PDB file of C-alpha atoms and ligand atoms in Angstrom:
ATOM      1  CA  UNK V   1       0.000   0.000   0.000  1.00 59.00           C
ATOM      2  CA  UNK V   2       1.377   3.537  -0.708  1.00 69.00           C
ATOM      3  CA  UNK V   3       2.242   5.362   2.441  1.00 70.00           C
ATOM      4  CA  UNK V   4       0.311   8.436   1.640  1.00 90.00           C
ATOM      5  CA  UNK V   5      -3.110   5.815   0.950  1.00 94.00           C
ATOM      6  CA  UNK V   6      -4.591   7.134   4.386  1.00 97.00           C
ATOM      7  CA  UNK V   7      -3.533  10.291   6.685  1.00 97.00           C
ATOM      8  CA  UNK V   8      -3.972  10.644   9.930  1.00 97.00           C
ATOM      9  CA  UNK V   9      -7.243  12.545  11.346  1.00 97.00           C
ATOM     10  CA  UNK V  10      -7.604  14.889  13.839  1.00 96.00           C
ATOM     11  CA  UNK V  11     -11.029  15.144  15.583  1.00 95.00           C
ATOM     12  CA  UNK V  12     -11.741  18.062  17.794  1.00 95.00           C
ATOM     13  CA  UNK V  13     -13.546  16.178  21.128  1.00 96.00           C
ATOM     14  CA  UNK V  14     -14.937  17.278  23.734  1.00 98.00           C
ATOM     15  CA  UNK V  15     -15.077  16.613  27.422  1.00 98.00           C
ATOM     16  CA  UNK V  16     -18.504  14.556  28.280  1.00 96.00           C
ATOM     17  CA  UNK V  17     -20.364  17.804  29.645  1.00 97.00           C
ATOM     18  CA  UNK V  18     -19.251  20.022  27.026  1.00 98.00           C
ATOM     19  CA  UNK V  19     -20.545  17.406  24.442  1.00 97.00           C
ATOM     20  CA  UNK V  20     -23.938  17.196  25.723  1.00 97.00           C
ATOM     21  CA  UNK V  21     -24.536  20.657  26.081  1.00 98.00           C
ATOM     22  CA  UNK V  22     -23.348  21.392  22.672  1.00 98.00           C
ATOM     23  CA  UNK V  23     -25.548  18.196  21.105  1.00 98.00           C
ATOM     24  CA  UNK V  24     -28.165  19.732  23.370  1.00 98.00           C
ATOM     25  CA  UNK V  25     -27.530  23.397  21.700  1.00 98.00           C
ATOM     26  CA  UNK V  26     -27.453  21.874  18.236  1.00 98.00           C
ATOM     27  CA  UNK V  27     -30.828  20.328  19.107  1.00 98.00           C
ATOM     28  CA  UNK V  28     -32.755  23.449  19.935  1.00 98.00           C
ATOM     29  CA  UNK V  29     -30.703  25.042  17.136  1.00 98.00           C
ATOM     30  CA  UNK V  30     -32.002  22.815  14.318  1.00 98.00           C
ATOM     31  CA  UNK V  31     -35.487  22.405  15.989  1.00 98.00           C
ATOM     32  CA  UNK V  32     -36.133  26.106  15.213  1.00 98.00           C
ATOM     33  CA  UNK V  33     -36.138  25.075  11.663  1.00 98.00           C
ATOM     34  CA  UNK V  34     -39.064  25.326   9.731  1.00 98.00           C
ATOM     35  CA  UNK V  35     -39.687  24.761   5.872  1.00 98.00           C
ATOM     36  CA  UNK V  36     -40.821  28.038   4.594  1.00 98.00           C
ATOM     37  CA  UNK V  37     -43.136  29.024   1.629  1.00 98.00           C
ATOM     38  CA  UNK V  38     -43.610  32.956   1.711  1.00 98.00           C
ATOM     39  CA  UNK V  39     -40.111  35.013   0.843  1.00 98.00           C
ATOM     40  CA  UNK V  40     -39.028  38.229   0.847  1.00 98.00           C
ATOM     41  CA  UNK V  41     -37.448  39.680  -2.659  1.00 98.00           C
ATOM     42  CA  UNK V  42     -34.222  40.772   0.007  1.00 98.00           C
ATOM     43  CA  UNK V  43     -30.812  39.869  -1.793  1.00 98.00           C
ATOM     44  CA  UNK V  44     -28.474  37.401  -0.086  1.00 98.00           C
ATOM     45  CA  UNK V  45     -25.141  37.874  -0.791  1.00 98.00           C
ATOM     46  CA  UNK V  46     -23.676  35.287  -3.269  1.00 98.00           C
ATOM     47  CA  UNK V  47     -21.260  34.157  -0.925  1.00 98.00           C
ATOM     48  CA  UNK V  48     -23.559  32.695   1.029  1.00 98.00           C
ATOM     49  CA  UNK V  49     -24.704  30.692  -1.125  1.00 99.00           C
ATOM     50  CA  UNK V  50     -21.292  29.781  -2.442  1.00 98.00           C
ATOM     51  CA  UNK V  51     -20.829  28.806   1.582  1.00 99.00           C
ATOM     52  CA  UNK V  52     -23.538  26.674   2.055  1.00 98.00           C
ATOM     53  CA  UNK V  53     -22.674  24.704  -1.241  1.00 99.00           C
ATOM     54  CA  UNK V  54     -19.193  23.726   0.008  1.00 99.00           C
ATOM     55  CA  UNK V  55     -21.164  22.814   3.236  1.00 99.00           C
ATOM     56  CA  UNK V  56     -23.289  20.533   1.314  1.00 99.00           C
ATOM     57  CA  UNK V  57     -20.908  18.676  -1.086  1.00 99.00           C
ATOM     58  CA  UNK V  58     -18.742  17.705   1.634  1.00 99.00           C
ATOM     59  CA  UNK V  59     -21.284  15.644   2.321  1.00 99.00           C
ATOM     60  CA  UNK V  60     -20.325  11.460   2.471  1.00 98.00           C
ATOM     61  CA  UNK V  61     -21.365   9.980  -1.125  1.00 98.00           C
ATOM     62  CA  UNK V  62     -21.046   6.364  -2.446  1.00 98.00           C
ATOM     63  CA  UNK V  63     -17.336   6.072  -3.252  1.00 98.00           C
ATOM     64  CA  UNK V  64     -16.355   9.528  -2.556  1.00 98.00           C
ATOM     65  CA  UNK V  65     -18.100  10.034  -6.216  1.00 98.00           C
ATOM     66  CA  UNK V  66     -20.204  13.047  -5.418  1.00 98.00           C
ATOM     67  CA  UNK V  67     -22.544  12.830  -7.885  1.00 98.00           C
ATOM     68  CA  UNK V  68     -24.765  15.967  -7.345  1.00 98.00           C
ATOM     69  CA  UNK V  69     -24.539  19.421  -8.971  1.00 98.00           C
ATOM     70  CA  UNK V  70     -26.387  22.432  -7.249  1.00 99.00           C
ATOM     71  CA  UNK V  71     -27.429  24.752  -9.937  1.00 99.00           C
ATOM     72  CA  UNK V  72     -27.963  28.265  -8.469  1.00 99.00           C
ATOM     73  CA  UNK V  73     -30.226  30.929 -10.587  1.00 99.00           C
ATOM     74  CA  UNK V  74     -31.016  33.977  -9.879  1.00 98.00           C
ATOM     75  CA  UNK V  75     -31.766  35.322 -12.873  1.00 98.00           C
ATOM     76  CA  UNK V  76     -35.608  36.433 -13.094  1.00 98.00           C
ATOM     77  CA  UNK V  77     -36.155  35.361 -16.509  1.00 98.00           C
ATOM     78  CA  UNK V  78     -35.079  31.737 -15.761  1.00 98.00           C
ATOM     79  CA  UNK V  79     -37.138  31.884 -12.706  1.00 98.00           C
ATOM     80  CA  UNK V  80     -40.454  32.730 -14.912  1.00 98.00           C
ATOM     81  CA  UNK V  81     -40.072  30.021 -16.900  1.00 98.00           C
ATOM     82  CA  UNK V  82     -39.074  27.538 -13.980  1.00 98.00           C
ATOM     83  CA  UNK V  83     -42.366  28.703 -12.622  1.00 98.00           C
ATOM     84  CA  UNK V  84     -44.117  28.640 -15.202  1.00 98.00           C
ATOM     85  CA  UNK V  85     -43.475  25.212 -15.985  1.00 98.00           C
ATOM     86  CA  UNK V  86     -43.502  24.282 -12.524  1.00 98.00           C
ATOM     87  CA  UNK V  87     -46.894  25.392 -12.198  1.00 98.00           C
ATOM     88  CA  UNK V  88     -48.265  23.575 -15.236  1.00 97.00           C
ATOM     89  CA  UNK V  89     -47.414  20.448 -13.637  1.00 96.00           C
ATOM     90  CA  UNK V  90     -48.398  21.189 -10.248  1.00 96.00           C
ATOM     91  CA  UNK V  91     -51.714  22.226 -11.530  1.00 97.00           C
ATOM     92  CA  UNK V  92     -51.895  18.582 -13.146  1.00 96.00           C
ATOM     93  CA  UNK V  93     -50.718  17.113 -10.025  1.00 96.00           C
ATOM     94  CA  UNK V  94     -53.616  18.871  -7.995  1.00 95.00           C
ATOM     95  CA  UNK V  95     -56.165  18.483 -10.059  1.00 95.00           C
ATOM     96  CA  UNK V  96     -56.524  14.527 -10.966  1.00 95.00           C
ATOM     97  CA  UNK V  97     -52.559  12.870 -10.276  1.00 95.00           C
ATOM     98  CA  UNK V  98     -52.941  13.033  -5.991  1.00 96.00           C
ATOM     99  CA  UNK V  99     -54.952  10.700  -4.598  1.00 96.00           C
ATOM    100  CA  UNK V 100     -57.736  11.686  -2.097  1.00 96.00           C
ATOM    101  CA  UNK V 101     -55.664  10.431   0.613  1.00 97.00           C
ATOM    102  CA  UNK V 102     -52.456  13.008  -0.693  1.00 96.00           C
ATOM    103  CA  UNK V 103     -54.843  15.563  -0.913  1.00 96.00           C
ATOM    104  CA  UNK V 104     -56.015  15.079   2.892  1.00 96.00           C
ATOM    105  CA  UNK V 105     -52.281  14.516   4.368  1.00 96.00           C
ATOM    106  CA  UNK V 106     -51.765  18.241   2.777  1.00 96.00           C
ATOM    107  CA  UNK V 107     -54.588  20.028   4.372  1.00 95.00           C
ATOM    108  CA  UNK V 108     -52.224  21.840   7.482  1.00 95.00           C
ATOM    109  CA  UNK V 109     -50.043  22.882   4.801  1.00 95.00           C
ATOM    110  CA  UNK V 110     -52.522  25.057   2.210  1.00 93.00           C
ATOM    111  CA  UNK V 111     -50.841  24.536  -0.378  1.00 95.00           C
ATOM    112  CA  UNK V 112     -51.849  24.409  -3.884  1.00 96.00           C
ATOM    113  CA  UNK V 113     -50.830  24.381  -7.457  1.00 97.00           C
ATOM    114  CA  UNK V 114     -49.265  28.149  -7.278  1.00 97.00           C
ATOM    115  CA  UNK V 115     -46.174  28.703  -6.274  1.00 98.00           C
ATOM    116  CA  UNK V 116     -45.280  32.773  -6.329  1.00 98.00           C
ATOM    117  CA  UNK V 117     -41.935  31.916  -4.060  1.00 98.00           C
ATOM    118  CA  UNK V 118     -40.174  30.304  -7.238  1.00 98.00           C
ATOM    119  CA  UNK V 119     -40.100  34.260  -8.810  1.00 98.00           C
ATOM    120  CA  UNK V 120     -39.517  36.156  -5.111  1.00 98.00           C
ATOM    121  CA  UNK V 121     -37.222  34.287  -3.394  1.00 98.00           C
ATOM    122  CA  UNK V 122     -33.699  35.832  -4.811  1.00 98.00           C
ATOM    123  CA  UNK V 123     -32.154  32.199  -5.692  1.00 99.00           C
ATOM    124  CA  UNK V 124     -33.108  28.664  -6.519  1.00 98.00           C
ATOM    125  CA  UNK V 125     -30.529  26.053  -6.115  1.00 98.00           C
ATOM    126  CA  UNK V 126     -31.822  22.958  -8.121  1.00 98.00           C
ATOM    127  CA  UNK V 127     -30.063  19.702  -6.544  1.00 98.00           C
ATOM    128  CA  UNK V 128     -29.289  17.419  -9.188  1.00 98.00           C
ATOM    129  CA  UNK V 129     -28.009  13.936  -8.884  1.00 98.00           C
ATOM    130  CA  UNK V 130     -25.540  12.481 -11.332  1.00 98.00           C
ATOM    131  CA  UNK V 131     -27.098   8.798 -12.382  1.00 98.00           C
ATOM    132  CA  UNK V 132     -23.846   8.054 -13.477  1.00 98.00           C
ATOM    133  CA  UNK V 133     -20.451  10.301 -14.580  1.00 97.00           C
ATOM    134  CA  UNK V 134     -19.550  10.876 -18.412  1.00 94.00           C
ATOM    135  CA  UNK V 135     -15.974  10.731 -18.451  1.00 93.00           C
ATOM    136  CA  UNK V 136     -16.337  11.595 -22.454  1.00 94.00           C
ATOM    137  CA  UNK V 137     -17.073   8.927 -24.351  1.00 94.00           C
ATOM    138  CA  UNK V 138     -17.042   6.626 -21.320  1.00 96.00           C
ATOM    139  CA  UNK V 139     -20.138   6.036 -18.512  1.00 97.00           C
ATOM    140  CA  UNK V 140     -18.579   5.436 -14.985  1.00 98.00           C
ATOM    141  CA  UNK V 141     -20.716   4.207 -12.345  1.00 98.00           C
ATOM    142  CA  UNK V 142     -22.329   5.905  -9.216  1.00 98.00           C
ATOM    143  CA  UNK V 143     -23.138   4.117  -6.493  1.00 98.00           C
ATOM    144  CA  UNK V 144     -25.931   4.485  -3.858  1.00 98.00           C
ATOM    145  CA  UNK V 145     -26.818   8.163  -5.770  1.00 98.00           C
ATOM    146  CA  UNK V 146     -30.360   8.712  -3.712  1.00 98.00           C
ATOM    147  CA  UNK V 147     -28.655   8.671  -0.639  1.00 98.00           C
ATOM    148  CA  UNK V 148     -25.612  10.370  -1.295  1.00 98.00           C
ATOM    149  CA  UNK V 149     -27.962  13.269  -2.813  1.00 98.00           C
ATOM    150  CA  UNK V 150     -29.651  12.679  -0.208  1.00 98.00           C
ATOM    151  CA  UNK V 151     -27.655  13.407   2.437  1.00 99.00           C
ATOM    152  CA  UNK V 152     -25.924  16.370   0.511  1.00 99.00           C
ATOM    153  CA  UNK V 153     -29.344  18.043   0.386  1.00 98.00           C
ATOM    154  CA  UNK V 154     -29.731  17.505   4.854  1.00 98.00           C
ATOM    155  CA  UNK V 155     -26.125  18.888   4.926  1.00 99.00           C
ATOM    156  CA  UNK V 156     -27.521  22.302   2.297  1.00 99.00           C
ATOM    157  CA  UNK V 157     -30.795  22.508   4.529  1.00 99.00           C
ATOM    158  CA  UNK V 158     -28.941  22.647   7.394  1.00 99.00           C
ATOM    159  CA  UNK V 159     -26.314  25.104   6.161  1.00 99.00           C
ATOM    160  CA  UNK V 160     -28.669  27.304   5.058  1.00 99.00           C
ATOM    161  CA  UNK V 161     -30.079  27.429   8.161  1.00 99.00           C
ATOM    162  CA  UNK V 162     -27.221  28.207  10.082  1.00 98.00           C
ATOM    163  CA  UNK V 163     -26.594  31.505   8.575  1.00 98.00           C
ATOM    164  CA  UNK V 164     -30.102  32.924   8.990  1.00 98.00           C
ATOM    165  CA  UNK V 165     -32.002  31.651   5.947  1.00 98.00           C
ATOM    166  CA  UNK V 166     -34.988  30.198   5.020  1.00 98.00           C
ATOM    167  CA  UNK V 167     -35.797  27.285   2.208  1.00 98.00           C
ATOM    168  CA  UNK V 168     -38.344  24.429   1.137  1.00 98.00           C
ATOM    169  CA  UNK V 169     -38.016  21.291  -0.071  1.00 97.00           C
ATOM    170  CA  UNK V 170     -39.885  21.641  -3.275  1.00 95.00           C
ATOM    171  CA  UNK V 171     -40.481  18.971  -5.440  1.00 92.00           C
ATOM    172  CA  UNK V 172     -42.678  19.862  -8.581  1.00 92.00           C
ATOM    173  CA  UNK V 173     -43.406  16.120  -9.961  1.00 89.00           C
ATOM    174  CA  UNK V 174     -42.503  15.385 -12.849  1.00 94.00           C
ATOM    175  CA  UNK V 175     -39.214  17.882 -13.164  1.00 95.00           C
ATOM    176  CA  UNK V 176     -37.746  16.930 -16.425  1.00 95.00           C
ATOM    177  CA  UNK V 177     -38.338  20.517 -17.321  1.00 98.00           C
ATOM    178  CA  UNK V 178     -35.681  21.665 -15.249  1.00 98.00           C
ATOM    179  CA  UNK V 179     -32.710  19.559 -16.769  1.00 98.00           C
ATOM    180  CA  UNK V 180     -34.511  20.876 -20.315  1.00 98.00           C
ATOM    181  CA  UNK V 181     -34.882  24.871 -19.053  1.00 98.00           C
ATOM    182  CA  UNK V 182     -31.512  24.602 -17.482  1.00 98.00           C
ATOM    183  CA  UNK V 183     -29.765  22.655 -20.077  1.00 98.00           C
ATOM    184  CA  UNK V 184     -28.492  19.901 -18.256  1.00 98.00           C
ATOM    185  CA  UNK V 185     -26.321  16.598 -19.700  1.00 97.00           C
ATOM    186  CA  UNK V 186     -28.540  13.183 -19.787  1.00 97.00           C
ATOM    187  CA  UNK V 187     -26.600  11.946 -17.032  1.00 98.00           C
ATOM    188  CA  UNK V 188     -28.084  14.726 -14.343  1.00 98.00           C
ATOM    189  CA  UNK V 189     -31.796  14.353 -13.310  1.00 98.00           C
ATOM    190  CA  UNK V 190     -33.446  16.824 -10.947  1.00 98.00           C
ATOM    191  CA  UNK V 191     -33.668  15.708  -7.354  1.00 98.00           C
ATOM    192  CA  UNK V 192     -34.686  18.724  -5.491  1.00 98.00           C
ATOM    193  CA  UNK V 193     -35.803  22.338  -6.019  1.00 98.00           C
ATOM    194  CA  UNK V 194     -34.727  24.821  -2.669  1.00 98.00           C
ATOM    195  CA  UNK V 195     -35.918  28.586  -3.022  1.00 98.00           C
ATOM    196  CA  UNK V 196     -33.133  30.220  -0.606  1.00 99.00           C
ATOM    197  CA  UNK V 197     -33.732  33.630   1.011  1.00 98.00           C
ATOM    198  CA  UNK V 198     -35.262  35.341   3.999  1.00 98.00           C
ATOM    199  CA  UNK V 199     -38.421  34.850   4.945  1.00 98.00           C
ATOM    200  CA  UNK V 200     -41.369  37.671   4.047  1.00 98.00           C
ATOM    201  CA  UNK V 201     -42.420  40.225   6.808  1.00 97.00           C
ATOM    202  CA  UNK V 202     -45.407  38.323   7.450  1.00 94.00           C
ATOM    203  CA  UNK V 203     -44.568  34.546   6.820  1.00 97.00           C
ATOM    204  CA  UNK V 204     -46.023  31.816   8.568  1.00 98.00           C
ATOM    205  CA  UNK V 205     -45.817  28.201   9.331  1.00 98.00           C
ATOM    206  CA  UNK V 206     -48.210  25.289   9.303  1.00 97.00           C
ATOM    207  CA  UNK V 207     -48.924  24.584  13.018  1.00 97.00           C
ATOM    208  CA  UNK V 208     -47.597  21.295  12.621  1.00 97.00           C
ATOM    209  CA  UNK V 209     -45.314  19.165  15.450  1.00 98.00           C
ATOM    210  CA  UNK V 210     -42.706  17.009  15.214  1.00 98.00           C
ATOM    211  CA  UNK V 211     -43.368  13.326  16.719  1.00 98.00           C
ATOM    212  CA  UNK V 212     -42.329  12.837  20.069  1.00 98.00           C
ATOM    213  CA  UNK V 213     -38.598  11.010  20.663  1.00 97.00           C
ATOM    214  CA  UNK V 214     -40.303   7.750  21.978  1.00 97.00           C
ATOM    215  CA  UNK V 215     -41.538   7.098  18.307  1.00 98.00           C
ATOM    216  CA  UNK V 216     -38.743   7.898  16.222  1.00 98.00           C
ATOM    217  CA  UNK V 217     -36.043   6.003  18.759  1.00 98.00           C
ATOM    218  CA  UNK V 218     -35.748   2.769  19.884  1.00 98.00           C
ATOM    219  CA  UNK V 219     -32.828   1.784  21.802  1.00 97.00           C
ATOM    220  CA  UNK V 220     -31.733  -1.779  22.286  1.00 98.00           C
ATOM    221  CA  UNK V 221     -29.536  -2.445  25.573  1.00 97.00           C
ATOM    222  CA  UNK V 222     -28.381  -0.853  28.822  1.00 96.00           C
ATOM    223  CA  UNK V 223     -27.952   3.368  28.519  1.00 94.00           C
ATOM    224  CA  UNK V 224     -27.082   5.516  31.554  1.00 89.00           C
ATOM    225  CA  UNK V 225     -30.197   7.980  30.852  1.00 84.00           C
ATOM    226  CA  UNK V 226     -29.215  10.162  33.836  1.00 78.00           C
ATOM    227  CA  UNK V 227     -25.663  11.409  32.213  1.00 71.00           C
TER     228      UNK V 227
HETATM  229  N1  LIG T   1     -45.294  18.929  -4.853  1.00 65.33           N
HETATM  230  C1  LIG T   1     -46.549  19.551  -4.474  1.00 65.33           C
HETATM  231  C2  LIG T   1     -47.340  18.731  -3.502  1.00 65.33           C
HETATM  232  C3  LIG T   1     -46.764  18.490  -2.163  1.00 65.33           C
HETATM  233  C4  LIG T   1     -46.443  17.224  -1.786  1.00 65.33           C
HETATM  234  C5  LIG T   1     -45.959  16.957  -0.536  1.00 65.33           C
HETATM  235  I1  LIG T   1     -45.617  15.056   0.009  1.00 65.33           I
HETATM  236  C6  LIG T   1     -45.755  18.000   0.379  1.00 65.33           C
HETATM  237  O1  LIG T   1     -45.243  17.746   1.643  1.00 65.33           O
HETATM  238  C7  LIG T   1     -46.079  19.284   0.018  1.00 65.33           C
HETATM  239  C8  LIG T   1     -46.557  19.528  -1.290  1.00 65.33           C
HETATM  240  C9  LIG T   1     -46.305  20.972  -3.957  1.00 65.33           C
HETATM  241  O2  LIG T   1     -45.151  21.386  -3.837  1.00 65.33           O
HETATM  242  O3  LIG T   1     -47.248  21.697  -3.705  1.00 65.33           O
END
């Protein structure tokens, strides 16, 4: 094995109090996140946005491969037509392809086949994942692309959060139009759409809560609950 095949790593711990007070801070820091659909027109600076993209594609990815590309616009003519097209097939979507039971599970969340954020919000960053990489002539595999995409887009969200913003996971169904309005190679499909910006003066959030920890985790063996 070459010598320089693995370097050493340095990890910043922690002693045992310090860690659970700042897992504890992280908690309450990421609970205060909320998905967002009314923006303000407010710039963000580009470098922001340039920030939270490094953030996100240091995510982990199947083989170190990395097979997303965030594709930022901010131009308002783009935006139109995104909309535009994102709203023809949303309009489909709500009127005949959601079931009845879709339709109920979206009541708290009012929404509907308009979406006026996809023009105000002053970017879009359109995750796409890379089915496989075109190394010119040649196809070279991905492996385990949903998740690694996946994850990227947690690591954006989160990123985005931490310096103030506000986004939402927006997934017009289909999106082909976005790899055709943006020009995209046949190896990129769209994964996720994320209007990125601050929120409007008099935003609001569906009065939702989150489930309670007893149903999400289930522990299996002995664990000093009192530390
Ligand atoms: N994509 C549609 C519908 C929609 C679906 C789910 I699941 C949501 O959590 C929210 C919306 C839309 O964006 O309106």
């Amino acid at each position: 094995m070459p010598a320089d095949k693995h370097i050493a790593y340095h990890a910043d711990t922690f002693s045992e109090a310090e860690a659970i007070r700042r897992s504890h801070d992280f908690r309450l820091f990421m609970a205060k996140r909320r998905s967002l659909r009314f923006f303000s027109d407010q710039p963000v600076p580009f470098k922001i946005i340039e920030n939270i993209i490094a953030t996100a594609s240091s995510a982990p990815s199947g083989a170190h491969k990395q097979p997303w590309t965030f594709c930022v616009v901010s131009d308002p003519e783009i935006k139109k037509a995104i909309r535009i097209a994102a709203e023809k097939e949303e309009y489909e979507t709500y009127h005949g392809r959601m079931s009845d039971e879709w339709l109920q599970d979206l009541t708290p969340f009012d929404t509907n086949w308009q979406k006026p954020f996809l023009e105000t919000a002053p970017y879009l960053i359109i995750l796409f994942k890379q089915a496989w990489e075109q190394d010119g002539e040649i196809r070279r595999k991905n492996y385990y692309v949903n998740e690694s995409v996946g994850i990227a887009a947690g690591f954006l969200i989160s990123a985005i959060h931490y310096a103030g913003l506000v986004t939402l996971t927006h997934t017009p169904s289909p999106m082909n139009f976005l790899q055709k309005i943006l020009g995209r190679p046949e190896n990129e499909k769209a994964f996720l759409l994320l209007p990125v910006g601050y929120p409007a003066n008099n935003a609001t959030v569906p009065n939702i809560q989150r489930k309670p920890m007893d149903q999400v985790m289930k522990v299996f063996g002995a664990v000093n609950r009192e530390q």
